[in-house]
Amino acid sequence: MNNIIAIWQESSNAFPVISPDISEDEKSVVIQLISDCIKEEGGDISRKAKVVHLAMIYINLNNSGKEKFLKILAHDFDVDILSLDKIIHNLQKAKTDEQKIKSELILRDALIPPRILFLRQLITLPNGFIFLKDMRCDLLPMIKSAPRLRKLSDDIKMLLMTYFDVNLLDLKEVTWDSPASMLEKLMEYEAVHEIGSWKELKHRLFTDHRVFAFFHNRMSNDPLIFVEVALVKGMSNNIQKLIDVNVKSGDPYEADTAIFYSISSTQKGLEGISFGNFLIKRVVKRITAEFENIKTFATLSPIPLFRHWLSNHVKCGGNCFLKSDEEKNIIKISKNKNATHGLLEILNFENWHENNEIAEKIKLPLMRLCAHYLFNVKRNDDPLRALDPVANFHLSNGAKIEHIHWMADISKRGMKQSAGIMLNYHYRLDKIAINHENYMTKGNLHASSTAKSWLE
């Protein structure tokens, strides 16, 4: 990279300067610069200098300028639809196999957006894959209502998948002796159960707790994804007890169960590239090798969309499967003559879970609804897949729903997302393959009779 930058700096007068927000007049200049890179004219050194120059332009843009740059890539360097129409017309007219094959090959090449060549040039620069990762991070917030930008995001993702292939990643245990910068990133990126202090972090790294992460060899102090594990006796049913710094640590060599209680991705630009399933499997092998006494592997997992789904379900007039005595109890507590709406109102009561009488009265209907949500509610775009993203992740990995737990997470986040309900996904090593196959091909999820009993 230093040689390339040096060459660019020596030739900097030959390249135009672009303002941080890319003015209207400068858009055509950027388009021409990208076109020159795609044409691959000139020698290798001069081509790389042009690519580096464009990368440096992008790095120095403000948010408005970056959005304009990305829109140029998305719109001005996409597939040429008019050319496609002509190629398809020629293919339809082709009579001989030779003519058809020729047209098919031309069509194949025409379906590749010109920007792909430029993106490949960027990614082959030293640390170019990190540059593209960060570029996609800038891009993701823009794609929701912009199909062309979403397509550009997918193009970048496909290139990044090669550089972040799971076989190229290193599994490492993060310990209290790891670099402080790495430990700070764990605290920053923890997405499931917040780490509020160094004392809490230390607790999650010591004795009967472990943290494992995937690293890329070019990002040695920056984890891509990490998983937190507790080595305990039996399946845990309460996250507060599991991570409480005041609870005495156990002896990991007396434990029989490994509980995966948090998985957090750290790189927004790698969103959609799956590491979690491979991480769990690698960690299982690591723990099995170190602790012969541990035979059970399970999670204590959140249900992040349960209350969101329930709210929409009630507003749309969905069945809440309330029994007559449950309806009476809810109406009495909420003062709402509509029991289903009353249930939502109770869930919005401040600290309702601290009132034992209220909690006991709504436990059965909520657990029944949660079981229905987990077992029966599917994605609109894929009726074989569970709507809940965490459920879909673990079920697609071959796990089984083992236990659904009441008041398992009474943090503000846990109450807001799932009314405090959590569950254990059980990874039975001898059943993972068949469970995965049944879920992916038929949508069949596996659950214990205990978990299914909440549907009754």
Short mmCIF file of C-alpha atoms in Angstrom, two decimals:
data_model
loop_
_atom_site.label_atom_id
_atom_site.label_comp_id
_atom_site.label_asym_id
_atom_site.label_seq_id
_atom_site.Cartn_x
_atom_site.Cartn_y
_atom_site.Cartn_z
CA MET A 1 0.00 0.00 0.00
CA ASN A 2 2.83 2.42 0.84
CA ASN A 3 4.33 2.01 -2.64
CA ILE A 4 0.98 2.62 -4.29
CA ILE A 5 0.25 5.67 -2.16
CA ALA A 6 3.73 6.99 -2.88
CA ILE A 7 3.13 6.62 -6.60
CA TRP A 8 -0.24 8.35 -6.25
CA GLN A 9 1.30 11.18 -4.24
CA GLU A 10 4.00 11.63 -6.85
CA SER A 11 1.28 11.82 -9.49
CA SER A 12 -1.26 13.68 -7.40
CA ASN A 13 -1.22 16.73 -9.65
CA ALA A 14 -2.50 14.53 -12.46
CA PHE A 15 -5.65 13.69 -10.50
CA PRO A 16 -8.47 16.15 -9.81
CA VAL A 17 -9.32 17.12 -6.25
CA ILE A 18 -12.89 16.31 -5.20
CA SER A 19 -14.69 18.28 -2.48
CA PRO A 20 -16.03 16.36 0.56
CA ASP A 21 -19.65 16.57 -0.55
CA ILE A 22 -19.10 16.04 -4.33
CA SER A 23 -20.64 19.02 -6.10
CA GLU A 24 -22.89 18.55 -9.12
CA ASP A 25 -20.03 19.47 -11.45
CA GLU A 26 -17.74 16.94 -9.75
CA LYS A 27 -20.11 14.00 -10.27
CA SER A 28 -19.06 13.71 -13.92
CA VAL A 29 -15.41 13.75 -12.82
CA VAL A 30 -15.98 10.86 -10.40
CA ILE A 31 -17.85 8.93 -13.10
CA GLN A 32 -14.94 9.42 -15.49
CA LEU A 33 -12.39 8.30 -12.89
CA ILE A 34 -14.33 5.10 -12.19
CA SER A 35 -14.76 4.50 -15.93
CA ASP A 36 -11.01 4.83 -16.44
CA CYS A 37 -10.42 2.16 -13.78
CA ILE A 38 -12.93 -0.18 -15.38
CA LYS A 39 -11.39 0.24 -18.84
CA GLU A 40 -8.05 -0.92 -17.35
CA GLU A 41 -6.07 1.25 -19.73
CA GLY A 42 -2.39 1.96 -19.07
CA GLY A 43 0.11 -0.02 -17.05
CA ASP A 44 -0.50 -1.90 -13.83
CA ILE A 45 1.09 0.80 -11.65
CA SER A 46 -0.93 3.65 -13.14
CA ARG A 47 -4.17 1.63 -12.87
CA LYS A 48 -3.54 0.91 -9.20
CA ALA A 49 -2.73 4.56 -8.61
CA LYS A 50 -6.13 5.53 -10.04
CA VAL A 51 -7.89 2.99 -7.82
CA VAL A 52 -6.02 4.22 -4.75
CA HIS A 53 -6.90 7.79 -5.67
CA LEU A 54 -10.60 6.94 -5.80
CA ALA A 55 -10.34 5.11 -2.50
CA MET A 56 -8.69 8.17 -0.95
CA ILE A 57 -11.41 10.38 -2.42
CA TYR A 58 -14.07 8.19 -0.78
CA ILE A 59 -12.30 8.15 2.61
CA ASN A 60 -12.24 11.96 2.64
CA LEU A 61 -15.91 12.43 1.73
CA ASN A 62 -18.52 13.52 4.26
CA ASN A 63 -21.79 11.58 4.65
CA SER A 64 -23.48 13.45 1.82
CA GLY A 65 -20.52 12.89 -0.47
CA LYS A 66 -20.37 9.18 0.34
CA GLU A 67 -24.05 8.78 -0.47
CA LYS A 68 -23.51 10.49 -3.85
CA PHE A 69 -20.46 8.31 -4.57
CA LEU A 70 -22.38 5.12 -3.75
CA LYS A 71 -25.35 6.21 -5.87
CA ILE A 72 -22.98 6.78 -8.78
CA LEU A 73 -21.72 3.21 -8.40
CA ALA A 74 -25.26 1.87 -8.04
CA HIS A 75 -26.87 3.69 -10.97
CA ASP A 76 -24.14 4.62 -13.44
CA PHE A 77 -22.24 1.35 -13.33
CA ASP A 78 -25.05 -1.19 -13.19
CA VAL A 79 -26.14 -3.61 -15.90
CA ASP A 80 -27.01 -2.00 -19.24
CA ILE A 81 -30.67 -2.96 -19.73
CA LEU A 82 -30.80 -1.88 -23.38
CA SER A 83 -27.82 -4.08 -24.21
CA LEU A 84 -29.47 -6.96 -22.37
CA ASP A 85 -32.60 -6.61 -24.48
CA LYS A 86 -30.55 -6.89 -27.68
CA ILE A 87 -28.57 -9.88 -26.41
CA ILE A 88 -31.75 -11.69 -25.31
CA HIS A 89 -33.29 -10.95 -28.70
CA ASN A 90 -30.25 -12.47 -30.45
CA LEU A 91 -30.44 -15.51 -28.16
CA GLN A 92 -34.10 -16.03 -29.03
CA LYS A 93 -33.28 -15.82 -32.74
CA ALA A 94 -30.33 -18.22 -32.51
CA LYS A 95 -30.88 -21.44 -34.43
CA THR A 96 -27.75 -23.51 -34.05
CA ASP A 97 -26.19 -24.69 -30.79
CA GLU A 98 -23.08 -22.69 -31.60
CA GLN A 99 -25.13 -19.50 -31.98
CA LYS A 100 -27.04 -20.20 -28.77
CA ILE A 101 -23.89 -20.88 -26.75
CA LYS A 102 -22.26 -17.73 -28.06
CA SER A 103 -25.31 -15.65 -27.11
CA GLU A 104 -25.54 -17.33 -23.71
CA LEU A 105 -21.92 -16.48 -22.92
CA ILE A 106 -22.42 -12.89 -24.04
CA LEU A 107 -25.55 -12.70 -21.86
CA ARG A 108 -23.67 -14.12 -18.88
CA ASP A 109 -21.00 -11.43 -19.15
CA ALA A 110 -23.58 -8.69 -19.73
CA LEU A 111 -25.36 -9.60 -16.48
CA ILE A 112 -22.24 -8.65 -14.49
CA PRO A 113 -22.41 -4.94 -13.58
CA PRO A 114 -19.32 -2.98 -14.73
CA ARG A 115 -18.76 -1.81 -11.14
CA ILE A 116 -17.80 -5.37 -10.15
CA LEU A 117 -14.44 -4.91 -11.85
CA PHE A 118 -13.84 -1.68 -9.93
CA LEU A 119 -14.86 -3.32 -6.63
CA ARG A 120 -12.46 -6.19 -7.37
CA GLN A 121 -9.69 -3.67 -7.98
CA LEU A 122 -10.43 -2.09 -4.61
CA ILE A 123 -10.50 -5.36 -2.71
CA THR A 124 -7.15 -6.50 -4.12
CA LEU A 125 -5.37 -3.47 -2.65
CA PRO A 126 -3.58 -4.12 0.65
CA ASN A 127 -6.35 -4.03 3.27
CA GLY A 128 -8.78 -3.38 0.44
CA PHE A 129 -11.23 -5.88 1.92
CA ILE A 130 -11.35 -3.77 5.10
CA PHE A 131 -12.03 -0.69 2.96
CA LEU A 132 -14.92 -2.47 1.21
CA LYS A 133 -16.27 -3.73 4.55
CA ASP A 134 -16.36 -0.17 5.83
CA MET A 135 -17.88 1.07 2.57
CA ARG A 136 -20.72 -1.45 2.93
CA CYS A 137 -21.19 -0.30 6.52
CA ASP A 138 -21.80 3.21 5.13
CA LEU A 139 -24.14 1.76 2.51
CA LEU A 140 -26.45 -0.42 4.62
CA PRO A 141 -28.49 2.40 6.23
CA MET A 142 -29.37 3.66 2.74
CA ILE A 143 -30.67 0.46 1.14
CA LYS A 144 -34.12 0.02 2.70
CA SER A 145 -36.00 2.05 0.09
CA ALA A 146 -33.37 2.01 -2.66
CA PRO A 147 -33.28 -1.25 -4.69
CA ARG A 148 -30.20 -0.23 -6.71
CA LEU A 149 -28.22 0.51 -3.56
CA ARG A 150 -29.38 -2.81 -2.13
CA LYS A 151 -28.07 -4.55 -5.23
CA LEU A 152 -24.73 -2.76 -4.81
CA SER A 153 -24.65 -3.94 -1.19
CA ASP A 154 -25.17 -7.52 -2.38
CA ASP A 155 -22.35 -7.15 -4.91
CA ILE A 156 -19.96 -6.04 -2.17
CA LYS A 157 -21.16 -8.78 0.16
CA MET A 158 -20.40 -11.48 -2.43
CA LEU A 159 -16.84 -10.20 -2.77
CA LEU A 160 -16.36 -9.97 1.00
CA MET A 161 -17.57 -13.54 1.52
CA THR A 162 -14.42 -14.79 -0.22
CA TYR A 163 -12.13 -12.85 2.11
CA PHE A 164 -14.09 -13.71 5.23
CA ASP A 165 -14.60 -17.39 4.50
CA VAL A 166 -14.94 -19.24 7.81
CA ASN A 167 -12.01 -21.50 6.91
CA LEU A 168 -9.76 -18.44 6.88
CA LEU A 169 -10.77 -17.34 10.38
CA ASP A 170 -9.02 -18.13 13.64
CA LEU A 171 -10.92 -19.17 16.76
CA LYS A 172 -9.39 -17.65 19.89
CA GLU A 173 -10.40 -17.46 23.51
CA VAL A 174 -10.62 -13.92 24.83
CA THR A 175 -9.21 -13.69 28.35
CA TRP A 176 -8.58 -11.03 30.97
CA ASP A 177 -5.00 -10.94 29.64
CA SER A 178 -6.11 -10.04 26.10
CA PRO A 179 -5.22 -6.52 24.87
CA ALA A 180 -7.25 -3.77 26.53
CA SER A 181 -8.41 -2.52 23.12
CA MET A 182 -9.92 -5.95 22.41
CA LEU A 183 -11.67 -6.06 25.79
CA GLU A 184 -13.10 -2.60 25.18
CA LYS A 185 -14.54 -3.83 21.90
CA LEU A 186 -16.25 -6.72 23.69
CA MET A 187 -17.92 -4.24 26.02
CA GLU A 188 -18.85 -1.98 23.11
CA TYR A 189 -20.23 -4.67 20.81
CA GLU A 190 -22.08 -6.85 23.35
CA ALA A 191 -25.51 -6.83 21.72
CA VAL A 192 -27.56 -9.13 23.96
CA HIS A 193 -26.67 -8.56 27.62
CA GLU A 194 -24.91 -5.27 28.26
CA ILE A 195 -21.56 -5.31 30.04
CA GLY A 196 -21.77 -2.30 32.33
CA SER A 197 -18.34 -2.32 33.96
CA TRP A 198 -14.88 -3.84 33.92
CA LYS A 199 -15.94 -5.91 36.93
CA GLU A 200 -18.80 -7.42 34.92
CA LEU A 201 -16.48 -8.11 32.00
CA LYS A 202 -13.95 -9.81 34.26
CA HIS A 203 -16.71 -12.03 35.66
CA ARG A 204 -17.60 -13.18 32.12
CA LEU A 205 -13.98 -14.14 31.41
CA PHE A 206 -13.12 -16.01 34.60
CA THR A 207 -13.50 -19.53 36.05
CA ASP A 208 -16.81 -20.97 34.84
CA HIS A 209 -17.32 -18.39 32.07
CA ARG A 210 -15.60 -18.24 28.69
CA VAL A 211 -15.61 -15.92 25.67
CA PHE A 212 -14.55 -17.16 22.22
CA ALA A 213 -14.25 -15.13 19.04
CA PHE A 214 -13.47 -15.42 15.35
CA PHE A 215 -10.60 -13.26 14.10
CA HIS A 216 -9.28 -12.49 10.63
CA ASN A 217 -5.49 -12.60 10.45
CA ARG A 218 -5.42 -9.04 9.07
CA MET A 219 -7.62 -7.78 11.95
CA SER A 220 -5.94 -9.57 14.83
CA ASN A 221 -7.30 -7.38 17.65
CA ASP A 222 -10.76 -6.83 16.22
CA PRO A 223 -13.15 -9.79 16.71
CA LEU A 224 -15.66 -10.42 13.92
CA ILE A 225 -18.11 -12.25 16.17
CA PHE A 226 -17.92 -13.56 19.72
CA VAL A 227 -19.89 -15.96 21.88
CA GLU A 228 -20.16 -15.98 25.67
CA VAL A 229 -20.37 -19.36 27.40
CA ALA A 230 -21.12 -20.42 30.97
CA LEU A 231 -20.04 -23.85 32.24
CA VAL A 232 -22.72 -24.96 34.70
CA LYS A 233 -24.69 -27.88 36.09
CA GLY A 234 -27.92 -28.37 34.15
CA MET A 235 -29.62 -25.98 31.74
CA SER A 236 -29.80 -22.43 33.05
CA ASN A 237 -33.22 -20.80 33.31
CA ASN A 238 -32.36 -17.23 34.35
CA ILE A 239 -29.91 -14.87 32.70
CA GLN A 240 -29.55 -12.56 35.71
CA LYS A 241 -28.30 -15.44 37.85
CA LEU A 242 -25.98 -16.56 35.07
CA ILE A 243 -24.15 -13.24 34.73
CA ASP A 244 -24.53 -11.79 38.25
CA VAL A 245 -21.08 -10.80 39.53
CA ASN A 246 -22.23 -11.51 43.10
CA VAL A 247 -23.03 -15.16 42.37
CA LYS A 248 -20.13 -17.38 43.37
CA SER A 249 -18.38 -18.98 40.42
CA GLY A 250 -18.49 -22.74 40.10
CA ASP A 251 -15.79 -25.23 39.23
CA PRO A 252 -15.88 -25.76 35.44
CA TYR A 253 -14.51 -29.28 35.90
CA GLU A 254 -17.64 -30.16 37.88
CA ALA A 255 -19.98 -28.70 35.25
CA ASP A 256 -21.92 -30.93 32.87
CA THR A 257 -23.44 -28.27 30.59
CA ALA A 258 -22.14 -25.46 28.40
CA ILE A 259 -24.65 -22.62 28.04
CA PHE A 260 -24.21 -20.23 25.11
CA TYR A 261 -25.94 -17.10 26.36
CA SER A 262 -24.80 -14.35 24.00
CA ILE A 263 -23.63 -14.15 20.39
CA SER A 264 -22.66 -10.71 19.07
CA SER A 265 -21.44 -9.66 15.64
CA THR A 266 -19.11 -6.68 15.64
CA GLN A 267 -18.78 -5.69 11.98
CA LYS A 268 -21.85 -4.02 10.51
CA GLY A 269 -20.30 -4.15 7.05
CA LEU A 270 -20.35 -7.97 7.19
CA GLU A 271 -24.08 -8.16 7.89
CA GLY A 272 -25.64 -11.13 6.10
CA ILE A 273 -22.41 -13.16 6.11
CA SER A 274 -23.03 -15.98 8.55
CA PHE A 275 -20.37 -16.85 11.11
CA GLY A 276 -22.47 -17.79 14.14
CA ASN A 277 -23.31 -21.37 13.24
CA PHE A 278 -19.66 -22.20 12.53
CA LEU A 279 -18.56 -20.39 15.69
CA ILE A 280 -20.84 -22.49 17.90
CA LYS A 281 -19.67 -25.74 16.32
CA ARG A 282 -15.99 -24.79 16.67
CA VAL A 283 -16.49 -23.77 20.30
CA VAL A 284 -18.28 -27.05 21.05
CA LYS A 285 -15.19 -28.92 19.79
CA ARG A 286 -12.90 -26.68 21.83
CA ILE A 287 -14.87 -27.16 25.05
CA THR A 288 -15.26 -30.90 24.49
CA ALA A 289 -11.50 -31.23 24.13
CA GLU A 290 -10.82 -29.31 27.35
CA PHE A 291 -13.68 -30.53 29.56
CA GLU A 292 -14.53 -34.20 29.23
CA ASN A 293 -17.22 -33.76 31.89
CA ILE A 294 -19.36 -31.47 29.70
CA LYS A 295 -21.82 -33.49 27.65
CA THR A 296 -24.71 -31.05 27.13
CA PHE A 297 -24.61 -27.97 24.92
CA ALA A 298 -27.48 -25.51 24.97
CA THR A 299 -28.33 -21.82 24.82
CA LEU A 300 -30.22 -19.41 27.02
CA SER A 301 -31.69 -17.28 24.29
CA PRO A 302 -33.85 -14.17 23.97
CA ILE A 303 -37.04 -13.97 21.91
CA PRO A 304 -36.48 -10.49 20.49
CA LEU A 305 -39.62 -10.03 18.39
CA PHE A 306 -42.24 -11.73 20.59
CA ARG A 307 -43.86 -8.61 22.07
CA HIS A 308 -43.62 -6.75 18.76
CA TRP A 309 -45.42 -9.64 17.05
CA LEU A 310 -47.99 -9.89 19.87
CA SER A 311 -48.82 -6.20 19.64
CA ASN A 312 -49.42 -6.41 15.88
CA HIS A 313 -51.29 -9.70 16.29
CA VAL A 314 -53.75 -8.17 18.77
CA LYS A 315 -54.22 -4.99 16.75
CA CYS A 316 -55.08 -7.12 13.70
CA GLY A 317 -57.69 -9.06 15.68
CA GLY A 318 -55.66 -12.25 15.99
CA ASN A 319 -56.65 -15.13 18.27
CA CYS A 320 -54.91 -14.95 21.67
CA PHE A 321 -56.20 -18.38 22.79
CA LEU A 322 -57.49 -16.99 26.09
CA LYS A 323 -59.58 -19.25 28.28
CA SER A 324 -62.68 -17.85 30.00
CA ASP A 325 -61.08 -17.56 33.45
CA GLU A 326 -58.01 -15.92 31.92
CA GLU A 327 -60.19 -13.36 30.14
CA LYS A 328 -61.95 -12.51 33.40
CA ASN A 329 -58.66 -12.08 35.24
CA ILE A 330 -57.19 -9.85 32.52
CA ILE A 331 -60.34 -7.70 32.31
CA LYS A 332 -60.31 -7.26 36.08
CA ILE A 333 -56.63 -6.28 36.21
CA SER A 334 -56.56 -4.05 33.12
CA LYS A 335 -60.05 -2.51 33.49
CA ASN A 336 -60.41 -3.07 29.74
CA LYS A 337 -63.50 -4.99 28.60
CA ASN A 338 -61.50 -6.34 25.65
CA ALA A 339 -59.26 -8.99 27.22
CA THR A 340 -56.73 -9.16 24.37
CA HIS A 341 -56.19 -5.40 24.40
CA GLY A 342 -56.17 -5.56 28.18
CA LEU A 343 -53.30 -8.03 28.05
CA LEU A 344 -51.21 -5.55 26.07
CA GLU A 345 -52.06 -2.81 28.55
CA ILE A 346 -50.90 -4.97 31.46
CA LEU A 347 -47.59 -5.56 29.71
CA ASN A 348 -47.16 -1.79 29.59
CA PHE A 349 -47.70 -1.44 33.35
CA GLU A 350 -44.47 -0.30 34.96
CA ASN A 351 -42.77 -3.20 36.77
CA TRP A 352 -45.82 -5.44 36.44
CA HIS A 353 -43.59 -8.46 36.88
CA GLU A 354 -42.88 -7.42 40.46
CA ASN A 355 -46.56 -7.89 41.35
CA ASN A 356 -46.78 -11.64 41.98
CA GLU A 357 -50.56 -11.72 41.63
CA ILE A 358 -50.54 -10.04 38.22
CA ALA A 359 -47.58 -12.09 37.00
CA GLU A 360 -49.24 -15.35 38.03
CA LYS A 361 -52.55 -14.42 36.35
CA ILE A 362 -50.99 -13.70 32.95
CA LYS A 363 -48.27 -16.37 33.00
CA LEU A 364 -50.23 -19.15 31.30
CA PRO A 365 -51.74 -17.03 28.50
CA LEU A 366 -48.39 -15.38 27.77
CA MET A 367 -46.46 -18.65 27.77
CA ARG A 368 -49.10 -20.18 25.48
CA LEU A 369 -48.87 -17.24 23.11
CA CYS A 370 -45.07 -17.38 23.17
CA ALA A 371 -45.11 -21.10 22.34
CA HIS A 372 -47.55 -20.42 19.49
CA TYR A 373 -45.26 -17.66 18.22
CA LEU A 374 -42.21 -19.92 18.28
CA PHE A 375 -43.84 -23.03 16.82
CA ASN A 376 -46.41 -21.67 14.38
CA VAL A 377 -45.61 -18.12 13.26
CA LYS A 378 -43.56 -18.08 10.05
CA ARG A 379 -41.98 -15.48 7.81
CA ASN A 380 -44.17 -14.05 5.06
CA ASP A 381 -41.41 -14.46 2.49
CA ASP A 382 -40.58 -18.03 3.55
CA PRO A 383 -43.36 -20.10 5.18
CA LEU A 384 -40.88 -22.80 6.24
CA ARG A 385 -38.89 -20.43 8.48
CA ALA A 386 -39.70 -19.22 11.98
CA LEU A 387 -40.42 -15.50 12.12
CA ASP A 388 -38.26 -15.03 15.19
CA PRO A 389 -34.67 -14.43 13.95
CA VAL A 390 -32.99 -16.11 16.93
CA ALA A 391 -35.26 -19.14 16.63
CA ASN A 392 -34.58 -19.40 12.90
CA PHE A 393 -30.82 -19.14 13.51
CA HIS A 394 -30.65 -21.97 16.06
CA LEU A 395 -33.23 -24.21 14.37
CA SER A 396 -31.43 -23.89 11.04
CA ASN A 397 -28.25 -24.94 12.87
CA GLY A 398 -29.93 -28.16 14.00
CA ALA A 399 -30.88 -27.22 17.56
CA LYS A 400 -34.03 -28.32 19.39
CA ILE A 401 -36.36 -26.18 21.50
CA GLU A 402 -35.93 -27.72 24.95
CA HIS A 403 -37.40 -25.38 27.59
CA ILE A 404 -39.36 -22.11 27.60
CA HIS A 405 -38.71 -20.15 30.80
CA TRP A 406 -40.93 -17.62 32.58
CA MET A 407 -39.26 -14.55 34.10
CA ALA A 408 -35.87 -15.58 32.75
CA ASP A 409 -34.78 -12.04 31.82
CA ILE A 410 -36.27 -9.23 33.91
CA SER A 411 -33.97 -6.55 32.53
CA LYS A 412 -35.66 -3.60 30.81
CA ARG A 413 -34.66 -5.00 27.46
CA GLY A 414 -35.88 -8.51 28.29
CA MET A 415 -39.26 -7.25 29.50
CA LYS A 416 -39.67 -4.98 26.48
CA GLN A 417 -38.77 -7.63 23.92
CA SER A 418 -40.30 -10.81 25.30
CA ALA A 419 -42.06 -10.09 28.63
CA GLY A 420 -39.09 -11.71 30.34
CA ILE A 421 -39.45 -15.07 28.58
CA MET A 422 -36.36 -16.93 27.33
CA LEU A 423 -35.67 -20.44 26.11
CA ASN A 424 -33.07 -23.15 25.86
CA TYR A 425 -32.09 -24.40 22.42
CA HIS A 426 -30.47 -27.79 22.87
CA TYR A 427 -27.63 -28.83 20.56
CA ARG A 428 -27.62 -32.62 20.68
CA LEU A 429 -24.50 -33.49 18.74
CA ASP A 430 -25.96 -36.74 17.39
CA LYS A 431 -29.13 -34.99 16.14
CA ILE A 432 -27.82 -31.74 14.69
CA ALA A 433 -27.55 -32.98 11.09
CA ILE A 434 -31.03 -34.54 10.90
CA ASN A 435 -32.66 -31.61 12.72
CA HIS A 436 -30.99 -29.19 10.32
CA GLU A 437 -32.12 -31.19 7.30
CA ASN A 438 -35.73 -31.46 8.48
CA TYR A 439 -35.99 -27.77 9.27
CA MET A 440 -34.32 -26.53 6.09
CA THR A 441 -36.20 -28.82 3.69
CA LYS A 442 -39.59 -29.24 5.41
CA GLY A 443 -39.79 -26.50 8.01
CA ASN A 444 -40.12 -29.12 10.75
CA LEU A 445 -38.77 -27.86 14.05
CA HIS A 446 -37.88 -30.19 16.88
CA ALA A 447 -39.03 -29.52 20.42
CA SER A 448 -39.34 -31.37 23.70
CA SER A 449 -42.70 -32.44 25.07
CA THR A 450 -42.13 -29.98 27.92
CA ALA A 451 -41.85 -27.06 25.51
CA LYS A 452 -44.84 -28.24 23.46
CA SER A 453 -46.98 -28.55 26.59
CA TRP A 454 -47.26 -24.76 26.76
CA LEU A 455 -49.48 -24.90 23.67
CA GLU A 456 -52.21 -26.73 25.60
#
